Short mmCIF file of C-alpha atoms in Angstrom, two decimals:
data_model
loop_
_atom_site.label_atom_id
_atom_site.label_comp_id
_atom_site.label_asym_id
_atom_site.label_seq_id
_atom_site.Cartn_x
_atom_site.Cartn_y
_atom_site.Cartn_z
CA MET A 118 -18.41 5.09 7.07
CA THR A 119 -17.07 1.74 8.26
CA PHE A 120 -17.20 0.23 4.78
CA LEU A 121 -15.44 3.23 3.24
CA LEU A 122 -12.61 3.02 5.77
CA LEU A 123 -12.04 -0.63 4.86
CA ILE A 124 -11.13 0.34 1.27
CA PRO A 125 -7.81 2.07 2.17
CA LEU A 126 -6.88 -1.02 4.19
CA ALA A 127 -7.49 -3.38 1.26
CA LEU A 128 -6.10 -1.48 -1.74
CA PRO A 129 -2.37 -1.68 -0.75
CA PHE A 130 -2.43 -5.40 -1.54
CA ALA A 131 -3.06 -4.57 -5.21
CA THR A 132 -0.11 -2.21 -5.56
CA ALA A 133 2.72 -4.72 -5.96
CA PRO A 134 1.23 -6.60 -8.97
CA LEU A 135 0.43 -3.29 -10.66
CA GLY A 136 3.90 -1.98 -9.81
CA ARG A 137 5.58 -4.99 -11.39
CA ARG A 138 3.53 -4.52 -14.56
CA ALA A 139 4.38 -0.81 -14.58
CA LEU A 140 8.09 -1.62 -14.41
CA GLN A 141 7.69 -3.98 -17.38
CA HIS A 142 5.96 -1.44 -19.62
CA LEU A 143 7.19 1.98 -18.44
CA ALA A 144 10.62 3.58 -18.31
CA PRO A 145 12.21 2.58 -14.96
CA ALA A 146 12.47 6.18 -13.74
CA THR A 147 8.81 6.81 -14.55
CA ALA A 148 7.74 3.59 -12.86
CA LEU A 149 9.83 4.51 -9.80
CA TRP A 150 8.03 7.84 -9.33
CA LEU A 151 4.61 6.34 -10.05
CA VAL A 152 4.86 3.33 -7.73
CA THR A 153 6.50 5.30 -4.91
CA GLY A 154 3.85 8.02 -5.11
CA ALA A 155 1.07 5.44 -4.98
CA ALA A 156 2.73 3.70 -2.01
CA VAL A 157 2.98 6.96 -0.07
CA VAL A 158 -0.69 7.83 -0.65
CA LEU A 159 -1.87 4.32 0.22
CA ALA A 160 0.23 4.18 3.39
CA CYS A 161 -1.09 7.55 4.59
CA CYS A 162 -4.69 6.60 3.80
CA SER A 163 -4.39 3.28 5.64
CA LEU A 164 -3.05 5.06 8.72
CA THR A 165 -5.90 7.55 8.50
CA ALA A 166 -8.45 4.73 8.34
CA LEU A 167 -6.92 3.00 11.37
CA GLY A 168 -6.95 6.28 13.28
CA ALA A 169 -10.63 6.79 12.47
CA PHE A 170 -11.47 3.31 13.76
CA VAL A 171 -9.56 4.04 16.98
CA LEU A 172 -11.39 7.35 17.55
CA THR A 173 -14.73 5.69 16.87
CA GLY A 174 -14.00 3.02 19.46
CA LEU A 175 -12.81 5.55 22.02
CA LEU A 176 -15.95 7.66 21.68
CA LYS A 177 -18.02 4.60 22.55
CA LEU A 178 -16.46 4.74 26.04
CA PRO A 179 -18.25 7.00 28.57
CA LEU A 180 -15.06 8.81 29.62
CA PHE A 181 -14.06 9.82 26.09
CA ALA A 182 -17.69 10.48 25.13
CA ALA A 183 -17.88 13.02 27.97
CA PHE A 184 -14.53 14.49 26.94
CA GLY A 185 -15.88 14.85 23.39
CA GLU A 186 -19.02 16.56 24.74
CA LEU A 187 -21.32 13.92 23.25
CA VAL A 188 -24.91 14.33 24.43
CA ARG A 189 -26.25 11.28 22.57
CA PRO A 190 -24.74 7.96 21.46
CA LEU A 191 -22.42 8.03 18.47
CA ARG A 192 -24.13 6.51 15.43
CA THR A 193 -21.99 3.54 14.49
CA PRO A 194 -22.51 -0.06 13.44
CA SER A 195 -22.99 -2.70 16.11
CA ASN A 196 -20.45 -2.91 18.90
CA LEU A 197 -19.68 -6.40 17.59
CA VAL A 198 -18.10 -4.60 14.61
CA VAL A 199 -16.81 -1.36 16.09
CA VAL A 200 -15.05 -2.73 19.19
CA PRO A 201 -13.01 -5.44 17.40
CA ALA A 202 -12.17 -2.96 14.61
CA ALA A 203 -11.00 -0.37 17.13
CA ALA A 204 -8.97 -2.94 19.10
CA PHE A 205 -7.34 -4.22 15.91
CA SER A 206 -6.56 -0.65 14.82
CA VAL A 207 -4.94 0.18 18.16
CA GLY A 208 -2.74 -2.90 17.88
CA ALA A 209 -1.87 -2.23 14.24
CA LEU A 210 -0.94 1.39 14.93
CA ALA A 211 1.14 0.41 17.96
CA VAL A 212 3.03 -2.25 15.99
CA SER A 213 3.62 0.15 13.10
CA LEU A 214 4.88 2.89 15.41
CA TRP A 215 7.23 0.48 17.19
CA ALA A 216 8.53 -0.90 13.88
CA VAL A 217 9.09 2.59 12.46
CA CYS A 218 10.96 3.75 15.58
CA ARG A 219 13.17 0.64 15.54
CA ALA A 220 13.86 0.98 11.82
CA VAL A 221 14.71 4.69 12.09
CA ALA A 222 17.08 4.05 15.01
CA HIS A 223 18.77 1.13 13.22
CA GLN A 224 19.13 3.02 9.94
CA ALA A 225 20.48 6.08 11.74
CA ARG A 226 23.17 3.95 13.45
CA ALA A 227 24.08 2.25 10.17
CA PHE A 228 24.26 5.59 8.37
CA ARG A 229 26.51 7.09 11.05
CA ALA A 230 28.78 4.02 10.92
CA ALA A 231 29.04 4.13 7.12
CA THR A 232 29.61 7.89 7.11
CA SER A 233 32.28 7.69 9.83
CA GLU A 234 34.10 4.95 7.93
CA ALA A 235 34.00 7.00 4.72
CA ASP A 236 35.14 10.16 6.54
CA ARG A 237 38.31 8.38 7.68
CA ARG A 238 39.30 7.63 4.09
CA ALA A 239 40.78 9.92 1.48
CA THR A 240 38.51 10.66 -1.46
CA ALA A 241 39.15 11.38 -5.11
CA GLY A 242 36.25 13.57 -6.15
CA ASP A 243 33.15 11.64 -5.06
CA LEU A 244 34.99 8.30 -4.90
CA CYS A 245 35.91 6.84 -1.51
CA VAL A 246 38.05 3.70 -1.57
CA ILE A 247 38.14 1.46 1.51
CA ASP A 248 40.95 -1.02 1.92
CA SER A 249 39.07 -4.28 2.44
CA PRO A 250 39.18 -7.70 0.76
CA ARG A 251 35.37 -7.82 0.94
CA PRO A 252 33.95 -6.78 -2.47
CA ASP A 253 31.40 -4.05 -1.98
CA ALA A 254 30.25 -0.80 -3.58
CA TYR A 255 27.33 1.51 -2.87
CA ALA A 256 26.12 5.09 -3.15
CA LEU A 257 26.36 6.89 0.19
CA PRO A 258 23.98 9.86 0.49
CA GLY A 259 24.83 12.91 2.52
CA ARG A 260 26.75 16.13 2.09
CA PRO A 261 28.58 15.50 -0.12
CA HIS A 262 27.28 12.39 -1.87
CA ARG A 263 29.96 9.74 -2.18
CA ILE A 264 30.55 6.44 -3.91
CA VAL A 265 32.05 3.94 -1.48
CA VAL A 266 33.95 1.03 -3.02
CA THR A 267 36.32 -1.49 -1.49
CA THR A 268 39.64 -2.58 -2.93
CA GLY A 269 38.20 -6.10 -3.11
CA MET A 270 35.54 -4.84 -5.54
CA LEU A 271 38.08 -2.88 -7.59
CA ARG A 272 40.20 -6.01 -8.00
CA SER A 273 37.14 -7.94 -9.18
CA LEU A 274 36.49 -5.64 -12.17
CA ASN A 275 38.51 -4.43 -15.11
CA PRO A 276 38.88 -0.65 -15.73
CA ALA A 277 35.92 -0.42 -18.15
CA GLU A 278 33.66 -2.33 -15.75
CA ARG A 279 34.71 -0.07 -12.90
CA GLU A 280 33.63 3.00 -14.86
CA ALA A 281 30.25 1.38 -15.54
CA LEU A 282 29.86 0.57 -11.84
CA PHE A 283 30.79 4.13 -10.83
CA ALA A 284 28.32 5.52 -13.39
CA HIS A 285 25.58 3.35 -11.86
CA GLU A 286 26.26 4.57 -8.33
CA ARG A 287 26.55 8.20 -9.47
CA ALA A 288 23.13 7.83 -11.10
CA HIS A 289 21.70 6.77 -7.73
CA ASN A 290 23.09 9.86 -6.02
CA ALA A 291 22.11 12.21 -8.84
CA ALA A 292 18.50 10.99 -8.85
CA GLY A 293 18.18 10.88 -5.04
CA HIS A 294 17.18 7.22 -5.03
CA HIS A 295 17.92 6.97 -1.31
CA TYR A 296 14.77 9.02 -0.68
CA PHE A 297 12.67 6.54 -2.64
CA LEU A 298 14.16 3.58 -0.77
CA ALA A 299 13.62 5.21 2.63
CA VAL A 300 10.01 6.04 1.77
CA ALA A 301 9.43 2.50 0.50
CA GLU A 302 10.70 1.02 3.77
CA LEU A 303 8.55 3.33 5.90
CA ALA A 304 5.46 2.60 3.80
CA ALA A 305 6.05 -1.14 4.17
CA LEU A 306 6.18 -0.71 7.95
CA CYS A 307 2.85 1.13 7.89
CA HIS A 308 0.97 -1.58 5.98
CA PRO A 309 2.06 -5.20 5.37
CA GLY A 310 0.44 -5.13 1.94
CA LEU A 311 3.08 -2.60 0.84
CA ARG A 312 6.07 -4.84 1.65
CA PRO A 313 6.15 -6.43 -1.83
CA THR A 314 5.77 -2.92 -3.25
CA GLY A 315 8.98 -1.95 -1.45
CA ALA A 316 10.83 -4.64 -3.41
CA VAL A 317 9.34 -3.27 -6.65
CA ILE A 318 10.52 0.24 -5.75
CA ARG A 319 14.04 -1.02 -5.02
CA LEU A 320 14.14 -2.86 -8.34
CA ALA A 321 12.84 0.23 -10.17
CA ALA A 322 15.60 2.34 -8.60
CA GLU A 323 18.26 -0.16 -9.69
CA ARG A 324 16.80 -0.40 -13.18
CA ALA A 325 16.74 3.39 -13.48
CA ALA A 326 20.41 3.57 -12.44
CA ASP A 327 21.25 0.74 -14.86
CA GLU A 328 19.74 2.66 -17.76
CA ALA A 329 21.45 5.90 -16.74
CA ALA A 330 24.82 4.13 -16.49
CA ALA A 331 24.32 2.52 -19.91
CA VAL A 332 23.76 5.98 -21.42
CA VAL A 333 26.89 7.38 -19.75
CA VAL A 334 29.07 4.43 -20.74
CA GLY A 335 27.48 4.11 -24.15
CA ASN A 336 27.49 0.32 -23.99
CA ARG A 337 24.57 -1.65 -22.57
CA ARG A 338 26.43 -4.97 -22.76
CA LEU A 339 29.40 -3.59 -20.81
CA THR A 340 27.06 -2.19 -18.15
CA ALA A 341 25.29 -5.54 -17.82
CA GLN A 342 28.64 -7.32 -17.58
CA ALA A 343 29.89 -4.94 -14.86
CA ILE A 344 26.73 -5.35 -12.79
CA GLY A 345 26.77 -9.13 -13.15
CA ARG A 346 30.43 -9.47 -12.17
CA ALA A 347 30.06 -7.04 -9.27
CA ALA A 348 27.04 -8.96 -7.95
CA LEU A 349 28.89 -12.28 -8.19
CA ALA A 350 31.87 -10.84 -6.34
CA ALA A 351 29.71 -9.29 -3.60
CA ARG A 352 27.29 -12.20 -3.13
CA ALA A 353 28.76 -13.01 0.31
CA ALA A 354 29.36 -9.40 1.36
CA GLN A 355 27.46 -8.21 4.43
CA GLY A 356 28.53 -4.61 4.79
CA GLU A 357 27.29 -2.37 7.58
CA ARG A 358 25.38 0.27 5.68
CA PRO A 359 21.83 1.66 5.75
CA SER A 360 19.32 -0.12 3.55
CA PHE A 361 18.45 3.17 1.85
CA ALA A 362 22.02 3.38 0.47
CA PRO A 363 21.50 1.88 -3.02
CA ALA A 364 24.02 -0.54 -4.50
CA ALA A 365 24.42 -2.04 -7.96
CA THR A 366 24.75 -5.52 -6.45
CA THR A 367 21.26 -5.62 -4.88
CA GLY A 368 17.95 -6.81 -6.24
CA PRO A 369 17.24 -9.50 -8.83
CA VAL A 370 20.48 -9.03 -10.79
CA PRO A 371 19.68 -11.62 -13.52
CA GLN A 372 16.47 -9.76 -14.33
CA ARG A 373 18.34 -6.46 -14.50
CA VAL A 374 21.08 -7.91 -16.70
CA ALA A 375 18.47 -9.38 -19.06
CA ALA A 376 16.76 -5.99 -19.32
CA LEU A 377 20.07 -4.31 -20.23
CA LEU A 378 20.90 -6.93 -22.85
CA ALA A 379 17.46 -6.58 -24.44
CA ALA A 380 16.77 -3.72 -26.80
CA PRO A 381 14.85 -0.84 -25.17
CA ARG A 382 11.15 -1.10 -25.95
CA ALA A 383 8.94 1.78 -27.01
CA PRO A 384 6.10 2.63 -24.59
CA HIS A 385 3.07 0.43 -25.23
CA ARG A 386 -0.61 1.28 -24.85
CA THR A 387 -0.66 -1.09 -21.88
CA ALA A 388 1.66 1.29 -20.03
CA ARG A 389 -1.00 3.98 -19.97
CA TRP A 390 -3.57 1.56 -18.54
CA ILE A 391 -1.18 0.37 -15.83
CA ALA A 392 -0.31 3.95 -14.89
CA ALA A 393 -4.01 4.84 -14.82
CA LEU A 394 -4.80 1.88 -12.55
CA LEU A 395 -2.06 2.83 -10.08
CA ILE A 396 -3.25 6.43 -9.99
CA ALA A 397 -6.84 5.22 -9.62
CA CYS A 398 -5.91 3.02 -6.64
CA ALA A 399 -4.31 5.98 -4.91
CA ALA A 400 -7.22 8.28 -5.79
CA VAL A 401 -9.89 5.82 -4.64
CA SER A 402 -8.04 5.22 -1.38
CA ALA A 403 -7.71 8.97 -0.77
CA CYS A 404 -11.36 9.63 -1.58
CA ALA A 405 -12.56 6.73 0.58
CA SER A 406 -10.50 7.78 3.59
CA ALA A 407 -11.49 11.44 3.18
CA THR A 408 -15.19 10.55 2.83
CA GLY A 409 -14.95 8.22 5.81
CA ILE A 410 -13.36 10.94 7.95
CA ILE A 411 -16.00 13.47 6.86
CA GLY A 412 -18.71 10.95 7.75
CA PHE A 413 -17.10 10.35 11.13
CA HIS A 414 -16.92 14.10 11.77
CA HIS A 415 -20.60 14.47 10.87
CA ALA A 416 -21.54 11.61 13.21
CA VAL A 417 -19.63 13.31 16.04
CA GLU A 418 -21.45 16.61 15.38
CA VAL A 419 -24.78 14.78 15.51
CA ALA A 420 -23.79 13.12 18.78
CA GLN A 421 -22.83 16.53 20.15
CA GLY A 422 -26.31 17.83 19.33
CA GLU A 423 -25.04 20.20 16.67
CA GLU A 424 -27.05 18.75 13.78
CA GLY A 425 -28.93 21.46 12.00
CA HIS A 426 -26.97 24.30 13.61
#
């Protein structure tokens, strides 16, 4: 059981390299769904494994053993393994819970601030223009979805580039990319191995919006030019907005521009292997954590004297 529960704690470290390869060989929207789904499964499985270690450690204590109606010792590896694993799991879960609570509170404040600022401005359709010399533009989720852009950003782009920028931000809102970014941040807080995966998910969301904007505008070069100029203009901007509000100026912009300027590539056989590996990582992690929990439950039943009943 102990060995099986170590697998969900190790597999998240393999997700980021696979995610980067998936983004190279798959359509950005497909890679976004695939990598985010794998990150969610791996984060949940790692939390499950930590919880199982904590329960195992607690049931080694007389008080909790009596509470669990154990009539014989719980069959586990040596205390030299179980106790440190349980102590580490308690600390890891406490740190994750604290980090998640802090992040949720911070993001909620930032979202309220951004929404309040947008509510005070007149809108033209889904476009909200803020009078500020600081160049900035982002997709603000909510009801309704809005595109927030400053006058500083509008002055930095010509009319055609503005339309490309607006198409990019509208693609974010239409595809619900803020959900992917929020999930990526929470998963990264649950397991440190998923932090690089969060960056991959953010890049995949931007690449997906880039491709959608290029289709709407009908000009990949113009879209790349708009994103590049907007990023250069906003390089010093530090707007108060939630991190799950996507913006065309975030991420590795040179890499995104290069992808837009390159001709779209047909799916390669490698793409299927990368997708299969990501799915396999998630499946193995889920099976290992489920088998570990089932083994733990059986060990508890044995300790309760229910074996054979």
